Amino acid sequence: MTSYKDLGLSNTREMFKKAVAGGYAIPAYNFTNMEQMQAIIQACVETKSPVILQVSSGARKYANATLLRNMAKGAVEYAKELGYEIPIALHLDHGDTFELCKDCIDNGFSSVMIDASHHSFEENVALTKKVVEYAHKFDVSVEAELGVLAGVEDDVVAEKSTYTRPAEVEEFVKKTNVDSLAISIGTSHGANKFTPAQCTRNADGVLIPPPLRFDILEEIEKRIPGFPIVLHGSSSVPAAEIAIINANGGKMKDSVGIPEEQLRRATKSAVCKINIDSDGRIVMTAAVRKVFADKPEEFDPRKYLGPARDALKEMYKGKNENVLGSAGKA
Ligand code: G3H
Ligand code: 13P
Ligand code: ZN
């Protein structure tokens, strides 16, 4: 058993309490490799932001559980070395079984998500409760989900979203004793969230997707005031980066993500954790493709992963400062 406390990590309790009270959200950035992790830590230290390092089960298999745990330990030491101590959580994203959650808790994670949102309400309650009872013995935080997001999560593909039913949240939170709740109000996973045809154009000609269902969020908040709420599927899919990818040999579809103003609005509520994975993938791919196209003679990975890391860092800093409002909160 390796406790996250021995690695210098934090659970999410204090982070969420402060974020709900302060009207900002903690960034939860997914990572699978060293350059992404370096960029996240550099950005969060430079902006003095708390951060959740987020690992999906697929990412854990890809990168190796032991390596990831030690990378998270290294992240804590690296942040200190960079000159500013920030709270860092290591979180399992979309855990689908008790066994996986337990394995993560036993191996240094300070927070886990048990995502039984595809099951019935009763099954979701039962599985979440089981994970919570185990996790809380070790002071590990647990996130659960009510409602289903469209898009791809690991091996699960949901064609359509099912919005969270506000009438269910109170009973769910009470019965499970969970620490935070992911909800479905119109965000979706992956790089292909909305097609241009699903959007309207504003006065400046910018494509605007259907707005998030803030009415549902408000209804949820009325029933569980101040309870920590999580937004998944919150990448903004920057059009300029997609254009760089496609101008340099890529073939990504035209797609529109979640507008940053809507995320900013959400941070003013009890939404205190915002999940971003796809934007990191897009920015990294754009930077690598550009080097490959501009300097086809390069073959040293540092020459293309280095620029990708720099671009990622700038993107994360921008999110912390201008979208999530987490800058200066560590
Ligand atoms: O919500 C899903 C995350 O973006 C993780 O994606 O399962 O491909 O690692 P992944
Ligand atoms: P994006 O695909 O919008 O980045 O969402 C990531 C996510 O929700 C991870 O759990
Ligand atoms: Zn997610």
mmCIF file of C-alpha atoms and ligand atoms in Angstrom:
data_model
loop_
_atom_site.group_PDB
_atom_site.id
_atom_site.type_symbol
_atom_site.label_atom_id
_atom_site.label_comp_id
_atom_site.label_asym_id
_atom_site.label_seq_id
_atom_site.Cartn_x
_atom_site.Cartn_y
_atom_site.Cartn_z
ATOM 1 C CA MET A 1 0.000 0.000 0.000
ATOM 2 C CA THR A 2 1.343 3.432 -0.947
ATOM 3 C CA SER A 3 -0.607 6.315 0.548
ATOM 4 C CA TYR A 4 -0.824 9.481 -1.512
ATOM 5 C CA LYS A 5 0.256 11.294 1.640
ATOM 6 C CA ASP A 6 3.668 9.662 1.387
ATOM 7 C CA LEU A 7 3.975 11.053 -2.131
ATOM 8 C CA GLY A 8 3.215 14.613 -0.992
ATOM 9 C CA LEU A 9 -0.124 14.704 -2.826
ATOM 10 C CA SER A 10 -3.380 16.259 -1.568
ATOM 11 C CA ASN A 11 -6.937 15.017 -1.734
ATOM 12 C CA THR A 12 -9.510 17.380 -3.236
ATOM 13 C CA ARG A 13 -11.522 18.323 -0.106
ATOM 14 C CA GLU A 14 -9.821 21.634 0.732
ATOM 15 C CA MET A 15 -9.314 22.508 -2.934
ATOM 16 C CA PHE A 16 -13.051 22.175 -3.645
ATOM 17 C CA LYS A 17 -14.147 23.979 -0.491
ATOM 18 C CA LYS A 18 -12.040 27.006 -1.392
ATOM 19 C CA ALA A 19 -13.009 26.888 -5.069
ATOM 20 C CA VAL A 20 -16.759 26.772 -4.363
ATOM 21 C CA ALA A 21 -16.441 29.646 -1.886
ATOM 22 C CA GLY A 22 -14.129 31.631 -4.170
ATOM 23 C CA GLY A 23 -16.044 31.240 -7.451
ATOM 24 C CA TYR A 24 -13.346 29.473 -9.453
ATOM 25 C CA ALA A 25 -12.614 25.922 -10.614
ATOM 26 C CA ILE A 26 -9.637 23.630 -10.118
ATOM 27 C CA PRO A 27 -8.116 22.479 -13.414
ATOM 28 C CA ALA A 28 -8.193 18.720 -13.965
ATOM 29 C CA TYR A 29 -5.772 18.077 -16.793
ATOM 30 C CA ASN A 30 -5.315 14.568 -18.215
ATOM 31 C CA PHE A 31 -1.817 13.370 -18.909
ATOM 32 C CA THR A 32 -0.111 10.265 -20.295
ATOM 33 C CA ASN A 33 3.490 11.338 -20.773
ATOM 34 C CA MET A 34 6.348 13.343 -19.312
ATOM 35 C CA GLU A 35 6.067 16.429 -21.515
ATOM 36 C CA GLN A 36 2.383 16.875 -20.725
ATOM 37 C CA MET A 37 3.097 16.511 -17.025
ATOM 38 C CA GLN A 38 5.977 18.980 -17.160
ATOM 39 C CA ALA A 39 3.789 21.490 -18.995
ATOM 40 C CA ILE A 40 0.958 21.124 -16.472
ATOM 41 C CA ILE A 41 3.271 21.577 -13.483
ATOM 42 C CA GLN A 42 5.205 24.465 -15.013
ATOM 43 C CA ALA A 43 1.965 26.246 -15.935
ATOM 44 C CA CYS A 44 0.363 25.687 -12.536
ATOM 45 C CA VAL A 45 3.463 26.749 -10.590
ATOM 46 C CA GLU A 46 3.888 29.868 -12.728
ATOM 47 C CA THR A 47 0.224 30.804 -12.277
ATOM 48 C CA LYS A 48 0.182 29.652 -8.622
ATOM 49 C CA SER A 49 -2.773 27.352 -9.262
ATOM 50 C CA PRO A 50 -3.784 24.159 -7.467
ATOM 51 C CA VAL A 51 -4.078 21.269 -9.932
ATOM 52 C CA ILE A 52 -5.550 17.811 -10.390
ATOM 53 C CA LEU A 53 -3.372 15.468 -12.424
ATOM 54 C CA GLN A 54 -5.877 13.213 -14.081
ATOM 55 C CA VAL A 55 -5.294 9.684 -15.381
ATOM 56 C CA SER A 56 -7.872 7.577 -17.227
ATOM 57 C CA SER A 57 -7.783 3.792 -16.907
ATOM 58 C CA GLY A 58 -6.588 3.661 -20.518
ATOM 59 C CA ALA A 59 -3.812 6.122 -19.725
ATOM 60 C CA ARG A 60 -2.782 4.049 -16.710
ATOM 61 C CA LYS A 61 -2.491 0.950 -18.855
ATOM 62 C CA TYR A 62 -0.644 2.876 -21.551
ATOM 63 C CA ALA A 63 1.908 4.542 -19.309
ATOM 64 C CA ASN A 64 2.213 1.907 -16.533
ATOM 65 C CA ALA A 65 0.792 2.349 -13.044
ATOM 66 C CA THR A 66 4.167 2.367 -11.255
ATOM 67 C CA LEU A 67 5.639 4.945 -13.575
ATOM 68 C CA LEU A 68 2.601 7.197 -13.252
ATOM 69 C CA ARG A 69 2.645 7.035 -9.463
ATOM 70 C CA ASN A 70 6.293 7.994 -9.423
ATOM 71 C CA MET A 71 5.696 10.729 -11.976
ATOM 72 C CA ALA A 72 3.090 12.198 -9.629
ATOM 73 C CA LYS A 73 5.567 11.992 -6.747
ATOM 74 C CA GLY A 74 8.121 13.637 -9.024
ATOM 75 C CA ALA A 75 5.575 16.324 -9.914
ATOM 76 C CA VAL A 76 5.306 17.351 -6.261
ATOM 77 C CA GLU A 77 9.095 17.604 -5.935
ATOM 78 C CA TYR A 78 9.404 19.301 -9.328
ATOM 79 C CA ALA A 79 6.860 21.964 -8.318
ATOM 80 C CA LYS A 80 8.865 22.705 -5.150
ATOM 81 C CA GLU A 81 12.064 22.850 -7.179
ATOM 82 C CA LEU A 82 10.408 25.380 -9.513
ATOM 83 C CA GLY A 83 9.994 27.568 -6.464
ATOM 84 C CA TYR A 84 6.362 27.461 -5.395
ATOM 85 C CA GLU A 85 4.464 24.774 -3.562
ATOM 86 C CA ILE A 86 1.008 24.070 -5.026
ATOM 87 C CA PRO A 87 -1.571 21.483 -3.933
ATOM 88 C CA ILE A 88 -1.453 18.578 -6.389
ATOM 89 C CA ALA A 89 -4.012 15.759 -6.507
ATOM 90 C CA LEU A 90 -3.655 12.522 -8.473
ATOM 91 C CA HIS A 91 -7.091 11.492 -9.698
ATOM 92 C CA LEU A 92 -8.460 8.431 -11.494
ATOM 93 C CA ASP A 93 -10.698 9.609 -14.326
ATOM 94 C CA HIS A 94 -13.755 7.481 -15.186
ATOM 95 C CA GLY A 95 -12.977 4.460 -13.022
ATOM 96 C CA ASP A 96 -15.482 1.793 -13.978
ATOM 97 C CA THR A 97 -15.052 -0.899 -11.296
ATOM 98 C CA PHE A 98 -14.525 -1.100 -7.542
ATOM 99 C CA GLU A 99 -11.345 -3.123 -8.170
ATOM 100 C CA LEU A 100 -9.790 -0.419 -10.347
ATOM 101 C CA CYS A 101 -10.641 2.294 -7.808
ATOM 102 C CA LYS A 102 -9.221 0.183 -4.983
ATOM 103 C CA ASP A 103 -6.049 -0.481 -6.932
ATOM 104 C CA CYS A 104 -5.575 3.256 -7.480
ATOM 105 C CA ILE A 105 -6.306 4.064 -3.811
ATOM 106 C CA ASP A 106 -3.790 1.394 -2.765
ATOM 107 C CA ASN A 107 -1.234 2.859 -5.150
ATOM 108 C CA GLY A 108 -0.967 6.529 -4.377
ATOM 109 C CA PHE A 109 -4.080 8.166 -5.860
ATOM 110 C CA SER A 110 -5.570 10.893 -3.681
ATOM 111 C CA SER A 111 -8.885 10.933 -5.523
ATOM 112 C CA VAL A 112 -10.876 8.535 -7.699
ATOM 113 C CA MET A 113 -13.900 8.776 -9.911
ATOM 114 C CA ILE A 114 -16.311 5.875 -9.966
ATOM 115 C CA ASP A 115 -18.352 6.348 -13.097
ATOM 116 C CA ALA A 116 -21.413 4.129 -12.914
ATOM 117 C CA SER A 117 -23.520 6.692 -14.742
ATOM 118 C CA HIS A 118 -24.328 4.198 -17.489
ATOM 119 C CA HIS A 119 -26.000 1.890 -14.962
ATOM 120 C CA SER A 120 -29.360 2.260 -13.234
ATOM 121 C CA PHE A 121 -29.715 4.779 -10.411
ATOM 122 C CA GLU A 122 -29.750 1.983 -7.823
ATOM 123 C CA GLU A 123 -26.645 0.294 -9.248
ATOM 124 C CA ASN A 124 -24.883 3.652 -9.458
ATOM 125 C CA VAL A 125 -25.708 4.316 -5.784
ATOM 126 C CA ALA A 126 -24.554 0.846 -4.678
ATOM 127 C CA LEU A 127 -21.226 0.916 -6.539
ATOM 128 C CA THR A 128 -20.458 4.514 -5.605
ATOM 129 C CA LYS A 129 -21.214 3.791 -1.930
ATOM 130 C CA LYS A 130 -18.886 0.789 -1.969
ATOM 131 C CA VAL A 131 -16.033 2.868 -3.404
ATOM 132 C CA VAL A 132 -16.696 5.742 -0.979
ATOM 133 C CA GLU A 133 -16.620 3.423 2.042
ATOM 134 C CA TYR A 134 -13.234 2.057 1.004
ATOM 135 C CA ALA A 135 -11.757 5.403 -0.103
ATOM 136 C CA HIS A 136 -12.743 7.302 3.023
ATOM 137 C CA LYS A 137 -10.822 4.858 5.223
ATOM 138 C CA PHE A 138 -7.728 6.344 3.611
ATOM 139 C CA ASP A 139 -8.945 9.945 3.300
ATOM 140 C CA VAL A 140 -9.181 9.621 -0.488
ATOM 141 C CA SER A 141 -11.814 11.754 -2.288
ATOM 142 C CA VAL A 142 -14.458 10.211 -4.541
ATOM 143 C CA GLU A 143 -16.239 11.706 -7.545
ATOM 144 C CA ALA A 144 -19.322 10.067 -9.065
ATOM 145 C CA GLU A 145 -21.551 10.928 -12.023
ATOM 146 C CA LEU A 146 -25.272 11.307 -12.603
ATOM 147 C CA GLY A 147 -26.447 11.707 -16.184
ATOM 148 C CA VAL A 148 -24.538 10.662 -19.304
ATOM 149 C CA LEU A 149 -22.296 12.793 -21.514
ATOM 150 C CA ALA A 150 -22.163 12.186 -25.242
ATOM 151 C CA GLY A 151 -18.810 11.253 -26.795
ATOM 152 C CA VAL A 152 -16.013 8.826 -26.097
ATOM 153 C CA GLU A 153 -14.802 7.864 -22.598
ATOM 154 C CA ASP A 154 -12.251 5.080 -22.806
ATOM 155 C CA ASP A 155 -14.126 2.197 -24.420
ATOM 156 C CA VAL A 156 -17.585 3.610 -23.774
ATOM 157 C CA VAL A 157 -19.172 5.588 -26.593
ATOM 158 C CA ALA A 158 -22.426 7.380 -25.830
ATOM 159 C CA GLU A 159 -24.264 8.604 -28.920
ATOM 160 C CA LYS A 160 -26.506 10.964 -27.009
ATOM 161 C CA SER A 161 -26.268 12.781 -23.727
ATOM 162 C CA THR A 162 -28.815 12.327 -20.972
ATOM 163 C CA TYR A 163 -28.993 15.415 -18.803
ATOM 164 C CA THR A 164 -28.658 14.971 -15.058
ATOM 165 C CA ARG A 165 -32.071 14.836 -13.395
ATOM 166 C CA PRO A 166 -32.012 17.385 -10.539
ATOM 167 C CA ALA A 167 -34.655 15.363 -8.689
ATOM 168 C CA GLU A 168 -32.087 12.566 -8.186
ATOM 169 C CA VAL A 169 -29.084 14.458 -6.851
ATOM 170 C CA GLU A 170 -30.098 14.887 -3.224
ATOM 171 C CA GLU A 171 -30.891 11.232 -2.674
ATOM 172 C CA PHE A 172 -27.724 10.191 -4.538
ATOM 173 C CA VAL A 173 -25.427 12.397 -2.471
ATOM 174 C CA LYS A 174 -27.098 11.424 0.795
ATOM 175 C CA LYS A 175 -27.059 7.680 0.094
ATOM 176 C CA THR A 176 -23.496 7.498 -1.240
ATOM 177 C CA ASN A 177 -21.692 10.097 0.908
ATOM 178 C CA VAL A 178 -19.696 10.944 -2.226
ATOM 179 C CA ASP A 179 -17.433 14.039 -2.202
ATOM 180 C CA SER A 180 -18.254 15.543 -5.603
ATOM 181 C CA LEU A 181 -20.677 14.985 -8.436
ATOM 182 C CA ALA A 182 -20.082 15.142 -12.197
ATOM 183 C CA ILE A 183 -23.170 16.311 -14.047
ATOM 184 C CA SER A 184 -24.363 16.352 -17.627
ATOM 185 C CA ILE A 185 -25.591 19.781 -18.793
ATOM 186 C CA GLY A 186 -24.515 19.787 -22.440
ATOM 187 C CA THR A 187 -20.753 19.264 -22.469
ATOM 188 C CA SER A 188 -19.422 16.158 -24.228
ATOM 189 C CA HIS A 189 -16.192 14.207 -24.464
ATOM 190 C CA GLY A 190 -13.629 14.299 -27.255
ATOM 191 C CA ALA A 191 -12.566 16.678 -30.026
ATOM 192 C CA ASN A 192 -15.799 16.343 -32.019
ATOM 193 C CA LYS A 193 -18.365 17.991 -29.797
ATOM 194 C CA PHE A 194 -20.527 20.062 -32.127
ATOM 195 C CA THR A 195 -20.517 20.236 -35.918
ATOM 196 C CA PRO A 196 -20.670 23.715 -37.473
ATOM 197 C CA ALA A 197 -24.181 22.794 -38.642
ATOM 198 C CA GLN A 198 -25.295 22.442 -35.023
ATOM 199 C CA CYS A 199 -24.079 25.977 -34.245
ATOM 200 C CA THR A 200 -25.272 29.494 -34.913
ATOM 201 C CA ARG A 201 -23.037 32.470 -35.789
ATOM 202 C CA ASN A 202 -22.743 35.494 -33.529
ATOM 203 C CA ALA A 203 -22.370 39.078 -34.781
ATOM 204 C CA ASP A 204 -18.601 38.529 -35.271
ATOM 205 C CA GLY A 205 -19.206 35.404 -37.347
ATOM 206 C CA VAL A 206 -17.986 33.081 -34.578
ATOM 207 C CA LEU A 207 -19.710 29.694 -34.410
ATOM 208 C CA ILE A 208 -21.629 29.302 -31.143
ATOM 209 C CA PRO A 209 -22.826 25.847 -30.066
ATOM 210 C CA PRO A 210 -26.069 25.214 -28.175
ATOM 211 C CA PRO A 211 -25.586 26.791 -24.723
ATOM 212 C CA LEU A 212 -24.977 24.708 -21.621
ATOM 213 C CA ARG A 213 -28.110 24.025 -19.571
ATOM 214 C CA PHE A 214 -27.471 26.483 -16.761
ATOM 215 C CA ASP A 215 -31.096 26.051 -15.734
ATOM 216 C CA ILE A 216 -30.352 22.415 -14.808
ATOM 217 C CA LEU A 217 -27.205 23.465 -12.948
ATOM 218 C CA GLU A 218 -29.210 26.023 -10.953
ATOM 219 C CA GLU A 219 -31.862 23.444 -10.134
ATOM 220 C CA ILE A 220 -29.137 21.048 -8.920
ATOM 221 C CA GLU A 221 -27.550 23.758 -6.778
ATOM 222 C CA LYS A 222 -30.866 24.530 -5.131
ATOM 223 C CA ARG A 223 -31.149 20.918 -4.025
ATOM 224 C CA ILE A 224 -27.553 20.457 -2.823
ATOM 225 C CA PRO A 225 -26.317 23.981 -2.027
ATOM 226 C CA GLY A 226 -22.544 24.374 -2.097
ATOM 227 C CA PHE A 227 -21.937 20.719 -2.969
ATOM 228 C CA PRO A 228 -18.884 20.349 -5.269
ATOM 229 C CA ILE A 229 -19.934 19.913 -8.907
ATOM 230 C CA VAL A 230 -17.659 18.676 -11.727
ATOM 231 C CA LEU A 231 -17.839 19.418 -15.438
ATOM 232 C CA HIS A 232 -16.390 16.822 -17.793
ATOM 233 C CA GLY A 233 -15.976 17.297 -21.535
ATOM 234 C CA SER A 234 -14.918 20.921 -21.180
ATOM 235 C CA SER A 235 -12.360 21.356 -23.939
ATOM 236 C CA SER A 236 -12.900 24.362 -26.168
ATOM 237 C CA VAL A 237 -11.388 22.744 -29.315
ATOM 238 C CA PRO A 238 -9.475 25.847 -30.496
ATOM 239 C CA ALA A 239 -10.189 26.428 -34.195
ATOM 240 C CA ALA A 240 -6.738 27.975 -34.770
ATOM 241 C CA GLU A 241 -5.029 24.796 -33.547
ATOM 242 C CA ILE A 242 -7.250 22.554 -35.680
ATOM 243 C CA ALA A 243 -6.296 24.789 -38.629
ATOM 244 C CA ILE A 244 -2.559 24.307 -37.875
ATOM 245 C CA ILE A 245 -3.054 20.535 -37.717
ATOM 246 C CA ASN A 246 -4.924 20.451 -41.016
ATOM 247 C CA ALA A 247 -2.498 22.851 -42.731
ATOM 248 C CA ASN A 248 0.340 20.500 -41.824
ATOM 249 C CA GLY A 249 -0.938 17.178 -43.067
ATOM 250 C CA GLY A 250 -3.640 16.483 -40.459
ATOM 251 C CA LYS A 251 -7.206 15.556 -41.163
ATOM 252 C CA MET A 252 -9.332 16.650 -38.243
ATOM 253 C CA LYS A 253 -13.002 17.443 -38.682
ATOM 254 C CA ASP A 254 -14.253 21.006 -38.293
ATOM 255 C CA SER A 255 -15.646 20.985 -34.812
ATOM 256 C CA VAL A 256 -16.731 23.431 -32.142
ATOM 257 C CA GLY A 257 -16.034 22.965 -28.436
ATOM 258 C CA ILE A 258 -17.354 24.531 -25.251
ATOM 259 C CA PRO A 259 -17.007 28.339 -25.420
ATOM 260 C CA GLU A 260 -14.689 29.715 -22.750
ATOM 261 C CA GLU A 261 -17.253 32.307 -21.614
ATOM 262 C CA GLN A 262 -19.653 29.511 -20.728
ATOM 263 C CA LEU A 263 -16.992 27.727 -18.688
ATOM 264 C CA ARG A 264 -16.177 30.999 -16.941
ATOM 265 C CA ARG A 265 -19.825 31.419 -16.085
ATOM 266 C CA ALA A 266 -19.922 27.874 -14.696
ATOM 267 C CA THR A 267 -16.966 28.549 -12.383
ATOM 268 C CA LYS A 268 -19.038 31.175 -10.568
ATOM 269 C CA SER A 269 -21.376 28.414 -9.382
ATOM 270 C CA ALA A 270 -20.609 25.287 -7.342
ATOM 271 C CA VAL A 271 -18.715 23.920 -10.364
ATOM 272 C CA CYS A 272 -15.270 23.558 -8.807
ATOM 273 C CA LYS A 273 -13.498 21.051 -11.097
ATOM 274 C CA ILE A 274 -13.281 21.322 -14.873
ATOM 275 C CA ASN A 275 -11.898 18.438 -16.940
ATOM 276 C CA ILE A 276 -9.754 19.170 -19.973
ATOM 277 C CA ASP A 277 -8.061 16.488 -22.040
ATOM 278 C CA SER A 278 -8.782 17.003 -25.746
ATOM 279 C CA ASP A 279 -7.396 20.567 -25.881
ATOM 280 C CA GLY A 280 -4.052 19.219 -24.640
ATOM 281 C CA ARG A 281 -4.047 16.535 -27.319
ATOM 282 C CA ILE A 282 -4.917 19.076 -30.015
ATOM 283 C CA VAL A 283 -2.290 21.650 -28.998
ATOM 284 C CA MET A 284 0.393 18.973 -28.717
ATOM 285 C CA THR A 285 -0.470 17.504 -32.126
ATOM 286 C CA ALA A 286 -0.501 20.932 -33.782
ATOM 287 C CA ALA A 287 2.954 21.784 -32.421
ATOM 288 C CA VAL A 288 4.448 18.426 -33.425
ATOM 289 C CA ARG A 289 2.925 18.534 -36.924
ATOM 290 C CA LYS A 290 4.273 22.042 -37.450
ATOM 291 C CA VAL A 291 7.830 21.009 -36.606
ATOM 292 C CA PHE A 292 7.538 17.949 -38.840
ATOM 293 C CA ALA A 293 6.297 20.104 -41.726
ATOM 294 C CA ASP A 294 8.712 23.041 -41.220
ATOM 295 C CA LYS A 295 11.815 21.016 -40.375
ATOM 296 C CA PRO A 296 11.493 17.597 -41.988
ATOM 297 C CA GLU A 297 15.165 16.950 -41.244
ATOM 298 C CA GLU A 298 14.535 16.838 -37.460
ATOM 299 C CA PHE A 299 14.545 13.435 -35.811
ATOM 300 C CA ASP A 300 15.461 14.238 -32.195
ATOM 301 C CA PRO A 301 12.225 13.894 -30.168
ATOM 302 C CA ARG A 302 13.293 16.850 -27.987
ATOM 303 C CA LYS A 303 13.100 19.060 -31.072
ATOM 304 C CA TYR A 304 9.386 18.364 -31.570
ATOM 305 C CA LEU A 305 8.232 17.398 -28.075
ATOM 306 C CA GLY A 306 9.994 20.465 -26.607
ATOM 307 C CA PRO A 307 7.968 22.955 -28.699
ATOM 308 C CA ALA A 308 4.838 20.890 -27.945
ATOM 309 C CA ARG A 309 5.561 21.169 -24.224
ATOM 310 C CA ASP A 310 6.002 24.961 -24.508
ATOM 311 C CA ALA A 311 2.725 25.309 -26.428
ATOM 312 C CA LEU A 312 0.916 23.148 -23.860
ATOM 313 C CA LYS A 313 2.256 25.227 -21.014
ATOM 314 C CA GLU A 314 0.970 28.450 -22.582
ATOM 315 C CA MET A 315 -2.433 26.862 -23.168
ATOM 316 C CA TYR A 316 -2.710 25.659 -19.538
ATOM 317 C CA LYS A 317 -1.603 29.051 -18.212
ATOM 318 C CA GLY A 318 -4.287 30.731 -20.300
ATOM 319 C CA LYS A 319 -6.939 28.346 -18.970
ATOM 320 C CA ASN A 320 -5.921 28.970 -15.348
ATOM 321 C CA GLU A 321 -5.780 32.738 -15.793
ATOM 322 C CA ASN A 322 -8.662 33.459 -18.130
ATOM 323 C CA VAL A 323 -11.109 30.552 -17.917
ATOM 324 C CA LEU A 324 -10.991 28.667 -14.629
ATOM 325 C CA GLY A 325 -9.880 31.562 -12.441
ATOM 326 C CA SER A 326 -7.582 29.229 -10.476
ATOM 327 C CA ALA A 327 -4.478 31.402 -11.008
ATOM 328 C CA GLY A 328 -3.218 32.865 -7.738
ATOM 329 C CA LYS A 329 -5.341 30.513 -5.626
ATOM 330 C CA ALA A 330 -2.585 28.142 -4.475
HETATM 331 O O1 G3H B 1 -12.996 11.352 -20.460
HETATM 332 C C1 G3H B 1 -12.139 10.780 -21.123
HETATM 333 C C2 G3H B 1 -10.757 11.278 -21.133
HETATM 334 O O2 G3H B 1 -10.586 12.220 -22.149
HETATM 335 C C3 G3H B 1 -9.780 10.129 -21.210
HETATM 336 O O3 G3H B 1 -9.618 9.651 -22.496
HETATM 337 O O4 G3H B 1 -9.755 7.193 -22.134
HETATM 338 O O5 G3H B 1 -8.769 8.135 -24.220
HETATM 339 O O6 G3H B 1 -7.544 8.295 -22.039
HETATM 340 P P1 G3H B 1 -8.868 8.224 -22.736
HETATM 341 P P1 13P B 2 -12.552 16.756 -23.147
HETATM 342 O O1 13P B 2 -12.591 15.627 -24.131
HETATM 343 O O2 13P B 2 -13.563 17.812 -23.504
HETATM 344 O O3 13P B 2 -11.209 17.328 -22.973
HETATM 345 O O4 13P B 2 -13.021 16.173 -21.716
HETATM 346 C C1 13P B 2 -12.124 15.483 -20.905
HETATM 347 C C2 13P B 2 -12.760 14.814 -19.764
HETATM 348 O O5 13P B 2 -13.911 15.022 -19.432
HETATM 349 C C3 13P B 2 -11.946 13.865 -19.002
HETATM 350 O O6 13P B 2 -12.685 13.210 -18.032
HETATM 351 ZN ZN ZN B 3 -14.710 12.811 -18.538
#
